[in-house]
JSON list of C-alpha atoms in Angstrom, two decimals:
[
{"chain": "D", "resi": 122, "resn": "MET", "atom": "CA", "xyz": [-0.01, 0.00, -0.11]},
{"chain": "D", "resi": 123, "resn": "SER", "atom": "CA", "xyz": [1.58, 3.19, -1.14]},
{"chain": "D", "resi": 124, "resn": "ALA", "atom": "CA", "xyz": [1.05, 6.59, 0.53]},
{"chain": "D", "resi": 125, "resn": "LEU", "atom": "CA", "xyz": [-1.24, 7.55, -2.26]},
{"chain": "D", "resi": 126, "resn": "ASP", "atom": "CA", "xyz": [-3.34, 4.78, -1.54]},
{"chain": "D", "resi": 127, "resn": "ARG", "atom": "CA", "xyz": [-3.95, 5.85, 2.24]},
{"chain": "D", "resi": 128, "resn": "SER", "atom": "CA", "xyz": [-6.85, 7.68, 3.50]},
{"chain": "D", "resi": 129, "resn": "PRO", "atom": "CA", "xyz": [-6.38, 11.18, 5.47]},
{"chain": "D", "resi": 130, "resn": "GLU", "atom": "CA", "xyz": [-7.31, 9.29, 8.55]},
{"chain": "D", "resi": 131, "resn": "GLN", "atom": "CA", "xyz": [-4.63, 7.13, 8.29]},
{"chain": "D", "resi": 132, "resn": "LEU", "atom": "CA", "xyz": [-2.18, 9.49, 7.35]},
{"chain": "D", "resi": 133, "resn": "SER", "atom": "CA", "xyz": [-3.35, 11.52, 10.44]},
{"chain": "D", "resi": 134, "resn": "SER", "atom": "CA", "xyz": [-2.86, 8.66, 12.74]},
{"chain": "D", "resi": 135, "resn": "LYS", "atom": "CA", "xyz": [0.66, 7.65, 11.27]},
{"chain": "D", "resi": 136, "resn": "ASN", "atom": "CA", "xyz": [1.45, 11.32, 11.95]},
{"chain": "D", "resi": 137, "resn": "LEU", "atom": "CA", "xyz": [0.13, 11.30, 15.58]},
{"chain": "D", "resi": 138, "resn": "ARG", "atom": "CA", "xyz": [2.04, 8.10, 16.35]},
{"chain": "D", "resi": 139, "resn": "LEU", "atom": "CA", "xyz": [5.05, 9.72, 14.71]},
{"chain": "D", "resi": 140, "resn": "SER", "atom": "CA", "xyz": [4.77, 13.12, 16.81]},
{"chain": "D", "resi": 141, "resn": "ARG", "atom": "CA", "xyz": [4.45, 11.09, 19.92]},
{"chain": "D", "resi": 142, "resn": "SER", "atom": "CA", "xyz": [7.83, 8.82, 19.12]},
{"chain": "D", "resi": 143, "resn": "LYS", "atom": "CA", "xyz": [9.40, 12.08, 18.67]},
{"chain": "D", "resi": 144, "resn": "LEU", "atom": "CA", "xyz": [8.51, 13.62, 21.75]},
{"chain": "D", "resi": 145, "resn": "LYS", "atom": "CA", "xyz": [9.29, 10.16, 23.63]},
{"chain": "D", "resi": 146, "resn": "ALA", "atom": "CA", "xyz": [12.56, 9.91, 22.34]},
{"chain": "D", "resi": 147, "resn": "SER", "atom": "CA", "xyz": [13.44, 13.64, 22.71]},
{"chain": "D", "resi": 148, "resn": "SER", "atom": "CA", "xyz": [12.51, 13.47, 26.40]},
{"chain": "D", "resi": 149, "resn": "ARG", "atom": "CA", "xyz": [14.65, 10.51, 27.07]},
{"chain": "D", "resi": 150, "resn": "THR", "atom": "CA", "xyz": [17.60, 11.83, 25.36]},
{"chain": "D", "resi": 151, "resn": "SER", "atom": "CA", "xyz": [17.52, 15.24, 26.79]},
{"chain": "D", "resi": 152, "resn": "ALA", "atom": "CA", "xyz": [17.01, 13.99, 30.25]},
{"chain": "D", "resi": 153, "resn": "LEU", "atom": "CA", "xyz": [20.22, 11.93, 29.70]},
{"chain": "D", "resi": 154, "resn": "LEU", "atom": "CA", "xyz": [22.00, 14.37, 28.19]},
{"chain": "D", "resi": 155, "resn": "SER", "atom": "CA", "xyz": [21.30, 17.22, 30.81]},
{"chain": "D", "resi": 156, "resn": "GLY", "atom": "CA", "xyz": [21.91, 14.81, 33.68]},
{"chain": "D", "resi": 157, "resn": "PHE", "atom": "CA", "xyz": [25.42, 14.22, 32.25]},
{"chain": "D", "resi": 158, "resn": "ALA", "atom": "CA", "xyz": [26.22, 17.79, 31.85]},
{"chain": "D", "resi": 159, "resn": "MET", "atom": "CA", "xyz": [25.09, 18.41, 35.24]},
{"chain": "D", "resi": 160, "resn": "VAL", "atom": "CA", "xyz": [27.38, 15.77, 36.49]},
{"chain": "D", "resi": 161, "resn": "ALA", "atom": "CA", "xyz": [30.18, 17.45, 34.77]},
{"chain": "D", "resi": 162, "resn": "MET", "atom": "CA", "xyz": [29.74, 20.69, 36.00]},
{"chain": "D", "resi": 163, "resn": "VAL", "atom": "CA", "xyz": [29.55, 19.55, 39.36]},
{"chain": "D", "resi": 164, "resn": "GLU", "atom": "CA", "xyz": [32.28, 16.68, 39.16]},
{"chain": "D", "resi": 165, "resn": "ILE", "atom": "CA", "xyz": [34.74, 19.08, 37.47]},
{"chain": "D", "resi": 166, "resn": "ASP", "atom": "CA", "xyz": [38.53, 19.37, 39.33]},
{"chain": "D", "resi": 167, "resn": "ILE", "atom": "CA", "xyz": [40.78, 21.94, 38.21]},
{"chain": "D", "resi": 168, "resn": "ILE", "atom": "CA", "xyz": [44.14, 21.85, 40.00]},
{"chain": "D", "resi": 169, "resn": "PRO", "atom": "CA", "xyz": [46.84, 23.93, 39.63]},
{"chain": "D", "resi": 170, "resn": "VAL", "atom": "CA", "xyz": [49.78, 22.67, 37.28]},
{"chain": "D", "resi": 171, "resn": "PRO", "atom": "CA", "xyz": [53.30, 22.80, 38.44]},
{"chain": "D", "resi": 172, "resn": "ILE", "atom": "CA", "xyz": [55.38, 24.92, 36.22]},
{"chain": "D", "resi": 173, "resn": "SER", "atom": "CA", "xyz": [58.51, 22.87, 35.05]},
{"chain": "D", "resi": 174, "resn": "GLY", "atom": "CA", "xyz": [61.90, 24.32, 33.84]},
{"chain": "D", "resi": 175, "resn": "ASN", "atom": "CA", "xyz": [62.70, 27.62, 33.46]},
{"chain": "D", "resi": 176, "resn": "VAL", "atom": "CA", "xyz": [59.54, 28.91, 32.09]},
{"chain": "D", "resi": 177, "resn": "ALA", "atom": "CA", "xyz": [58.50, 32.30, 33.55]},
{"chain": "D", "resi": 178, "resn": "ALA", "atom": "CA", "xyz": [54.86, 32.39, 34.21]},
{"chain": "D", "resi": 179, "resn": "SER", "atom": "CA", "xyz": [52.73, 34.70, 36.01]},
{"chain": "D", "resi": 180, "resn": "ASN", "atom": "CA", "xyz": [49.73, 33.50, 38.54]},
{"chain": "D", "resi": 181, "resn": "THR", "atom": "CA", "xyz": [46.53, 34.74, 36.97]},
{"chain": "D", "resi": 182, "resn": "SER", "atom": "CA", "xyz": [45.05, 34.52, 40.21]},
{"chain": "D", "resi": 183, "resn": "SER", "atom": "CA", "xyz": [46.13, 35.30, 43.79]},
{"chain": "D", "resi": 184, "resn": "SER", "atom": "CA", "xyz": [44.76, 31.96, 45.01]},
{"chain": "D", "resi": 185, "resn": "CYS", "atom": "CA", "xyz": [46.91, 29.97, 42.71]},
{"chain": "D", "resi": 186, "resn": "PRO", "atom": "CA", "xyz": [50.18, 28.52, 44.63]},
{"chain": "D", "resi": 187, "resn": "ALA", "atom": "CA", "xyz": [53.80, 29.71, 43.74]},
{"chain": "D", "resi": 188, "resn": "GLY", "atom": "CA", "xyz": [55.19, 28.09, 40.98]},
{"chain": "D", "resi": 189, "resn": "HIS", "atom": "CA", "xyz": [52.05, 26.34, 39.43]},
{"chain": "D", "resi": 190, "resn": "ARG", "atom": "CA", "xyz": [50.00, 27.86, 36.52]},
{"chain": "D", "resi": 191, "resn": "CYS", "atom": "CA", "xyz": [46.37, 28.02, 37.27]},
{"chain": "D", "resi": 192, "resn": "VAL", "atom": "CA", "xyz": [43.56, 27.80, 34.54]},
{"chain": "D", "resi": 193, "resn": "PRO", "atom": "CA", "xyz": [42.59, 31.53, 33.64]},
{"chain": "D", "resi": 194, "resn": "LEU", "atom": "CA", "xyz": [39.13, 32.84, 34.89]},
{"chain": "D", "resi": 195, "resn": "TYR", "atom": "CA", "xyz": [37.71, 33.58, 31.66]},
{"chain": "D", "resi": 196, "resn": "LEU", "atom": "CA", "xyz": [37.65, 29.84, 30.72]},
{"chain": "D", "resi": 197, "resn": "LEU", "atom": "CA", "xyz": [36.23, 28.63, 33.88]},
{"chain": "D", "resi": 198, "resn": "VAL", "atom": "CA", "xyz": [33.27, 31.24, 33.14]},
{"chain": "D", "resi": 199, "resn": "CYS", "atom": "CA", "xyz": [32.84, 30.17, 29.79]},
{"chain": "D", "resi": 200, "resn": "PHE", "atom": "CA", "xyz": [32.84, 26.56, 30.60]},
{"chain": "D", "resi": 201, "resn": "ALA", "atom": "CA", "xyz": [29.81, 27.18, 33.21]},
{"chain": "D", "resi": 202, "resn": "VAL", "atom": "CA", "xyz": [27.82, 29.43, 30.88]},
{"chain": "D", "resi": 203, "resn": "LEU", "atom": "CA", "xyz": [27.81, 26.86, 28.10]},
{"chain": "D", "resi": 204, "resn": "THR", "atom": "CA", "xyz": [27.20, 24.29, 30.58]},
{"chain": "D", "resi": 205, "resn": "THR", "atom": "CA", "xyz": [24.35, 26.24, 32.08]},
{"chain": "D", "resi": 206, "resn": "ILE", "atom": "CA", "xyz": [22.82, 26.76, 28.51]},
{"chain": "D", "resi": 207, "resn": "LEU", "atom": "CA", "xyz": [23.38, 22.96, 27.58]},
{"chain": "D", "resi": 208, "resn": "ILE", "atom": "CA", "xyz": [21.53, 22.03, 30.42]},
{"chain": "D", "resi": 209, "resn": "SER", "atom": "CA", "xyz": [18.75, 24.82, 29.81]},
{"chain": "D", "resi": 210, "resn": "VAL", "atom": "CA", "xyz": [18.04, 23.88, 26.43]},
{"chain": "D", "resi": 211, "resn": "HIS", "atom": "CA", "xyz": [17.57, 20.19, 27.36]},
{"chain": "D", "resi": 212, "resn": "LEU", "atom": "CA", "xyz": [15.42, 20.60, 30.34]},
{"chain": "D", "resi": 213, "resn": "PHE", "atom": "CA", "xyz": [13.34, 23.20, 27.96]},
{"chain": "D", "resi": 214, "resn": "ALA", "atom": "CA", "xyz": [13.08, 20.13, 25.68]},
{"chain": "D", "resi": 215, "resn": "VAL", "atom": "CA", "xyz": [12.22, 18.01, 28.32]},
{"chain": "D", "resi": 216, "resn": "MET", "atom": "CA", "xyz": [9.43, 20.49, 29.62]},
{"chain": "D", "resi": 217, "resn": "ILE", "atom": "CA", "xyz": [8.04, 20.61, 26.07]},
{"chain": "D", "resi": 218, "resn": "SER", "atom": "CA", "xyz": [7.59, 17.07, 25.81]},
{"chain": "D", "resi": 219, "resn": "THR", "atom": "CA", "xyz": [6.06, 16.41, 29.13]},
{"chain": "D", "resi": 220, "resn": "CYS", "atom": "CA", "xyz": [3.22, 19.25, 28.65]},
{"chain": "D", "resi": 221, "resn": "ILE", "atom": "CA", "xyz": [2.70, 18.10, 24.96]},
{"chain": "D", "resi": 222, "resn": "LEU", "atom": "CA", "xyz": [3.06, 14.43, 25.02]},
{"chain": "D", "resi": 223, "resn": "PRO", "atom": "CA", "xyz": [-0.31, 13.88, 27.38]},
{"chain": "D", "resi": 224, "resn": "HIS", "atom": "CA", "xyz": [-2.47, 15.63, 24.74]},
{"chain": "D", "resi": 225, "resn": "ILE", "atom": "CA", "xyz": [-1.05, 13.59, 21.97]},
{"chain": "D", "resi": 226, "resn": "ASP", "atom": "CA", "xyz": [-1.77, 10.44, 24.14]},
{"chain": "D", "resi": 227, "resn": "ALA", "atom": "CA", "xyz": [-5.29, 11.68, 24.89]},
{"chain": "D", "resi": 228, "resn": "ALA", "atom": "CA", "xyz": [-6.14, 12.28, 21.12]},
{"chain": "D", "resi": 229, "resn": "GLU", "atom": "CA", "xyz": [-4.62, 8.53, 20.32]},
{"chain": "D", "resi": 230, "resn": "SER", "atom": "CA", "xyz": [-6.73, 7.01, 22.83]},
{"chain": "D", "resi": 231, "resn": "GLU", "atom": "CA", "xyz": [-9.96, 8.90, 21.61]},
{"chain": "D", "resi": 232, "resn": "GLY", "atom": "CA", "xyz": [-9.09, 7.10, 18.22]},
{"chain": "D", "resi": 233, "resn": "PRO", "atom": "CA", "xyz": [-9.36, 8.73, 14.52]},
{"chain": "D", "resi": 234, "resn": "SER", "atom": "CA", "xyz": [-11.50, 11.60, 14.69]},
{"chain": "D", "resi": 235, "resn": "SER", "atom": "CA", "xyz": [-13.71, 12.39, 11.85]},
{"chain": "D", "resi": 236, "resn": "ASP", "atom": "CA", "xyz": [-11.99, 15.23, 10.26]},
{"chain": "D", "resi": 237, "resn": "GLY", "atom": "CA", "xyz": [-8.25, 14.52, 11.63]},
{"chain": "D", "resi": 238, "resn": "ILE", "atom": "CA", "xyz": [-7.28, 18.18, 11.70]},
{"chain": "D", "resi": 239, "resn": "ASP", "atom": "CA", "xyz": [-8.24, 18.93, 15.35]},
{"chain": "D", "resi": 240, "resn": "SER", "atom": "CA", "xyz": [-5.53, 16.59, 16.83]},
{"chain": "D", "resi": 241, "resn": "PRO", "atom": "CA", "xyz": [-2.84, 18.14, 18.63]},
{"chain": "D", "resi": 242, "resn": "HIS", "atom": "CA", "xyz": [-0.05, 17.26, 16.56]},
{"chain": "D", "resi": 243, "resn": "TYR", "atom": "CA", "xyz": [-1.04, 19.83, 13.99]},
{"chain": "D", "resi": 244, "resn": "GLU", "atom": "CA", "xyz": [-1.43, 22.60, 15.97]},
{"chain": "D", "resi": 245, "resn": "LEU", "atom": "CA", "xyz": [1.87, 22.00, 17.92]},
{"chain": "D", "resi": 246, "resn": "HIS", "atom": "CA", "xyz": [3.88, 20.70, 15.18]},
{"chain": "D", "resi": 247, "resn": "LYS", "atom": "CA", "xyz": [6.31, 23.77, 15.89]},
{"chain": "D", "resi": 248, "resn": "TYR", "atom": "CA", "xyz": [6.87, 22.73, 19.39]},
{"chain": "D", "resi": 249, "resn": "ILE", "atom": "CA", "xyz": [7.15, 19.22, 18.70]},
{"chain": "D", "resi": 250, "resn": "GLU", "atom": "CA", "xyz": [10.07, 19.66, 15.98]},
{"chain": "D", "resi": 251, "resn": "LEU", "atom": "CA", "xyz": [11.49, 22.41, 18.52]},
{"chain": "D", "resi": 252, "resn": "ALA", "atom": "CA", "xyz": [11.81, 19.72, 21.35]}
]
């Protein structure tokens, strides 16, 4: 049976199941990735590196011990900002999935509607793709 032979109700039902699968996959993946990013941000251990040889280096921080080179503050700030943005984006995707998925499940349990247009996956298509 080709795509041209299918009725509008069958295509609507297929699109509904596809949207539901996308949201479930997005929710699982985003939760996993944001969890890894939070662990990376919390568990990072930055230690001063001893200076070897006769390389003269100035300490960029007053808390850096003498004879050691510390990580520049701008790198730490960039790491923290980018990790926070990563976590925020993934949690936003989880939030979208959590809010939209019950509506799609409810529409799927009702069965095919008469026109197929009032299903939430048509109205919320942009948000599903964003997630």
